[in-house]
């Protein structure tokens, strides 16, 4: 089975020279990393070749690795019903370089690419309608990035006086606390109720 899955990447490498960066099998699934500009011909080959026939695009997801120069991975999950196989195709990009849209290859890619743009800020060139899909129209930033603050930048509430939804900067008020970084066993100096019996037993 692993050999058959590896052949998927080998067929792509033979058909589209210099497109495949790496080819491996993990957990019973072929994983092919390709160059960003080759994603359209690679997915077209996977869809149209009768020996491959990956006719379904199940999902497109983003992954953020902030320490890398090309910090984002765009991951395409494909399924072949005919051969009962899955393949994962990956490309890398940075914050400013666009990834070619594959909505012309798989029509379902349109919404998946909008979601990846909304949550990670990965831009897809030639997308017919690249708008936010999960966050609000006035939302700032991309919430699935690792450097996005957990609290966000604004909070939303309904204002009774204005009778509308208003956006306000996040204000978190917290009292200053000094931490000693000791475990409860190390930091406890007083005797808890019932512990005095343990001291008497030692005598």
GROMACS .gro file of C-alpha atoms in nm:
model
  203
    1UNK     CA    1   0.000   0.000   0.000
    2UNK     CA    2   0.278   0.244   0.089
    3UNK     CA    3   0.447   0.181  -0.245
    4UNK     CA    4   0.124   0.256  -0.431
    5UNK     CA    5   0.084   0.580  -0.238
    6UNK     CA    6   0.443   0.683  -0.311
    7UNK     CA    7   0.374   0.626  -0.680
    8UNK     CA    8   0.122   0.910  -0.666
    9UNK     CA    9   0.398   1.162  -0.599
   10UNK     CA   10   0.630   0.991  -0.847
   11UNK     CA   11   0.368   1.018  -1.123
   12UNK     CA   12   0.327   1.389  -1.050
   13UNK     CA   13   0.705   1.440  -1.054
   14UNK     CA   14   0.733   1.257  -1.388
   15UNK     CA   15   0.444   1.448  -1.549
   16UNK     CA   16   0.535   1.796  -1.417
   17UNK     CA   17   0.914   1.833  -1.387
   18UNK     CA   18   1.047   2.039  -1.091
   19UNK     CA   19   0.702   2.062  -0.933
   20UNK     CA   20   0.745   1.816  -0.645
   21UNK     CA   21   0.955   1.928  -0.346
   22UNK     CA   22   0.900   1.618  -0.131
   23UNK     CA   23   0.702   1.294  -0.146
   24UNK     CA   24   0.624   1.072   0.154
   25UNK     CA   25   0.364   0.846   0.315
   26UNK     CA   26   0.237   0.896   0.669
   27UNK     CA   27  -0.053   0.724   0.846
   28UNK     CA   28  -0.165   0.557   0.526
   29UNK     CA   29  -0.183   0.880   0.331
   30UNK     CA   30   0.037   1.020   0.053
   31UNK     CA   31   0.182   1.363   0.135
   32UNK     CA   32   0.319   1.565  -0.155
   33UNK     CA   33   0.477   1.908  -0.111
   34UNK     CA   34   0.485   2.103  -0.437
   35UNK     CA   35   0.605   2.443  -0.548
   36UNK     CA   36   0.352   2.720  -0.506
   37UNK     CA   37   0.330   2.809  -0.878
   38UNK     CA   38   0.274   2.443  -0.970
   39UNK     CA   39  -0.039   2.388  -0.760
   40UNK     CA   40  -0.287   2.427  -1.048
   41UNK     CA   41  -0.121   2.180  -1.289
   42UNK     CA   42  -0.058   1.935  -1.002
   43UNK     CA   43  -0.421   1.932  -0.887
   44UNK     CA   44  -0.539   1.913  -1.247
   45UNK     CA   45  -0.320   1.608  -1.301
   46UNK     CA   46  -0.448   1.445  -0.981
   47UNK     CA   47  -0.807   1.506  -1.088
   48UNK     CA   48  -0.790   1.411  -1.457
   49UNK     CA   49  -0.542   1.123  -1.476
   50UNK     CA   50  -0.746   0.796  -1.480
   51UNK     CA   51  -0.472   0.621  -1.282
   52UNK     CA   52  -0.512   0.880  -1.003
   53UNK     CA   53  -0.867   1.016  -1.033
   54UNK     CA   54  -0.880   1.230  -0.717
   55UNK     CA   55  -1.216   1.377  -0.807
   56UNK     CA   56  -1.303   1.528  -0.467
   57UNK     CA   57  -1.142   1.822  -0.291
   58UNK     CA   58  -1.238   1.760   0.071
   59UNK     CA   59  -1.076   2.059   0.237
   60UNK     CA   60  -0.820   2.337   0.217
   61UNK     CA   61  -0.656   2.436   0.545
   62UNK     CA   62  -0.391   2.678   0.658
   63UNK     CA   63  -0.109   2.609   0.903
   64UNK     CA   64   0.101   2.882   1.064
   65UNK     CA   65   0.469   2.835   1.151
   66UNK     CA   66   0.578   3.186   1.263
   67UNK     CA   67   0.947   3.093   1.293
   68UNK     CA   68   0.975   2.999   0.925
   69UNK     CA   69   1.052   3.248   0.650
   70UNK     CA   70   0.758   3.107   0.450
   71UNK     CA   71   0.542   3.086   0.759
   72UNK     CA   72   0.222   2.945   0.606
   73UNK     CA   73   0.140   2.606   0.464
   74UNK     CA   74  -0.171   2.565   0.252
   75UNK     CA   75  -0.289   2.202   0.271
   76UNK     CA   76  -0.520   2.046   0.012
   77UNK     CA   77  -0.698   1.722   0.106
   78UNK     CA   78  -0.808   1.512  -0.194
   79UNK     CA   79  -1.006   1.188  -0.213
   80UNK     CA   80  -1.033   0.929  -0.490
   81UNK     CA   81  -1.358   0.737  -0.457
   82UNK     CA   82  -1.259   0.513  -0.746
   83UNK     CA   83  -0.933   0.397  -0.587
   84UNK     CA   84  -1.030   0.460  -0.221
   85UNK     CA   85  -0.719   0.669  -0.157
   86UNK     CA   86  -0.642   1.004  -0.005
   87UNK     CA   87  -0.362   1.245  -0.084
   88UNK     CA   88  -0.246   1.558   0.096
   89UNK     CA   89  -0.086   1.827  -0.120
   90UNK     CA   90   0.099   2.113   0.049
   91UNK     CA   91   0.245   2.444  -0.065
   92UNK     CA   92   0.426   2.709   0.140
   93UNK     CA   93   0.398   3.086   0.124
   94UNK     CA   94   0.467   3.400   0.327
   95UNK     CA   95   0.251   3.693   0.437
   96UNK     CA   96   0.274   3.880   0.106
   97UNK     CA   97   0.307   3.618  -0.169
   98UNK     CA   98  -0.019   3.499  -0.321
   99UNK     CA   99  -0.108   3.136  -0.385
  100UNK     CA  100  -0.285   3.065  -0.717
  101UNK     CA  101  -0.653   2.995  -0.666
  102UNK     CA  102  -0.763   2.642  -0.760
  103UNK     CA  103  -1.133   2.729  -0.775
  104UNK     CA  104  -1.115   2.670  -1.150
  105UNK     CA  105  -1.001   2.312  -1.089
  106UNK     CA  106  -1.234   2.230  -0.798
  107UNK     CA  107  -1.540   2.452  -0.760
  108UNK     CA  108  -1.557   2.374  -0.387
  109UNK     CA  109  -1.220   2.547  -0.341
  110UNK     CA  110  -1.388   2.888  -0.355
  111UNK     CA  111  -1.527   2.874  -0.001
  112UNK     CA  112  -1.226   2.691   0.142
  113UNK     CA  113  -0.991   2.959   0.007
  114UNK     CA  114  -1.211   3.233   0.150
  115UNK     CA  115  -1.192   3.063   0.491
  116UNK     CA  116  -0.811   3.033   0.470
  117UNK     CA  117  -0.785   3.399   0.368
  118UNK     CA  118  -1.016   3.508   0.650
  119UNK     CA  119  -0.847   3.312   0.928
  120UNK     CA  120  -0.480   3.315   0.817
  121UNK     CA  121  -0.449   3.603   0.572
  122UNK     CA  122  -0.319   3.385   0.288
  123UNK     CA  123  -0.406   3.565  -0.035
  124UNK     CA  124  -0.527   3.361  -0.334
  125UNK     CA  125  -0.467   3.522  -0.672
  126UNK     CA  126  -0.741   3.508  -0.938
  127UNK     CA  127  -1.005   3.410  -0.683
  128UNK     CA  128  -1.345   3.525  -0.813
  129UNK     CA  129  -1.475   3.654  -0.477
  130UNK     CA  130  -1.214   3.665  -0.203
  131UNK     CA  131  -1.405   3.808   0.095
  132UNK     CA  132  -1.422   3.725   0.463
  133UNK     CA  133  -1.653   3.433   0.533
  134UNK     CA  134  -1.643   3.364   0.910
  135UNK     CA  135  -1.552   3.695   1.074
  136UNK     CA  136  -1.739   4.024   1.052
  137UNK     CA  137  -1.685   4.270   0.766
  138UNK     CA  138  -1.510   4.520   0.992
  139UNK     CA  139  -1.287   4.260   1.158
  140UNK     CA  140  -0.917   4.347   1.185
  141UNK     CA  141  -0.647   4.084   1.150
  142UNK     CA  142  -0.661   3.709   1.099
  143UNK     CA  143  -0.753   3.516   1.417
  144UNK     CA  144  -0.585   3.181   1.344
  145UNK     CA  145  -0.237   3.330   1.317
  146UNK     CA  146  -0.017   3.234   1.608
  147UNK     CA  147   0.068   3.599   1.681
  148UNK     CA  148  -0.297   3.709   1.698
  149UNK     CA  149  -0.389   3.802   2.059
  150UNK     CA  150  -0.631   3.566   2.231
  151UNK     CA  151  -0.848   3.859   2.338
  152UNK     CA  152  -0.862   4.009   1.990
  153UNK     CA  153  -0.847   4.382   1.927
  154UNK     CA  154  -1.213   4.482   1.964
  155UNK     CA  155  -1.515   4.357   2.153
  156UNK     CA  156  -1.872   4.369   2.027
  157UNK     CA  157  -2.176   4.456   2.234
  158UNK     CA  158  -2.529   4.586   2.186
  159UNK     CA  159  -2.573   4.945   2.304
  160UNK     CA  160  -2.923   5.009   2.446
  161UNK     CA  161  -2.900   5.389   2.405
  162UNK     CA  162  -2.782   5.378   2.044
  163UNK     CA  163  -2.993   5.068   1.970
  164UNK     CA  164  -2.722   4.912   1.760
  165UNK     CA  165  -2.416   4.690   1.782
  166UNK     CA  166  -2.100   4.884   1.869
  167UNK     CA  167  -1.734   4.792   1.850
  168UNK     CA  168  -1.499   4.896   2.130
  169UNK     CA  169  -1.129   4.836   2.197
  170UNK     CA  170  -1.066   4.546   2.433
  171UNK     CA  171  -0.999   4.659   2.790
  172UNK     CA  172  -0.892   4.393   3.034
  173UNK     CA  173  -0.860   4.507   3.393
  174UNK     CA  174  -0.671   4.276   3.625
  175UNK     CA  175  -0.526   4.335   3.968
  176UNK     CA  176  -0.152   4.302   4.005
  177UNK     CA  177  -0.051   3.965   4.141
  178UNK     CA  178   0.290   3.852   4.256
  179UNK     CA  179   0.363   3.487   4.180
  180UNK     CA  180   0.619   3.285   4.380
  181UNK     CA  181   0.612   2.998   4.124
  182UNK     CA  182   0.611   2.737   4.403
  183UNK     CA  183   0.391   2.433   4.403
  184UNK     CA  184   0.113   2.420   4.665
  185UNK     CA  185   0.325   2.177   4.868
  186UNK     CA  186   0.628   2.407   4.872
  187UNK     CA  187   0.446   2.736   4.921
  188UNK     CA  188   0.218   2.640   5.210
  189UNK     CA  189   0.363   2.758   5.544
  190UNK     CA  190   0.058   2.731   5.771
  191UNK     CA  191  -0.091   2.413   5.913
  192UNK     CA  192  -0.421   2.316   5.757
  193UNK     CA  193  -0.704   2.181   5.975
  194UNK     CA  194  -0.636   1.812   6.040
  195UNK     CA  195  -0.262   1.831   5.966
  196UNK     CA  196  -0.178   1.890   6.331
  197UNK     CA  197  -0.262   1.527   6.396
  198UNK     CA  198   0.017   1.417   6.162
  199UNK     CA  199   0.265   1.618   6.371
  200UNK     CA  200   0.142   1.459   6.693
  201UNK     CA  201   0.173   1.110   6.547
  202UNK     CA  202   0.543   1.166   6.471
  203UNK     CA  203   0.609   1.244   6.840
   0.00000   0.00000   0.00000
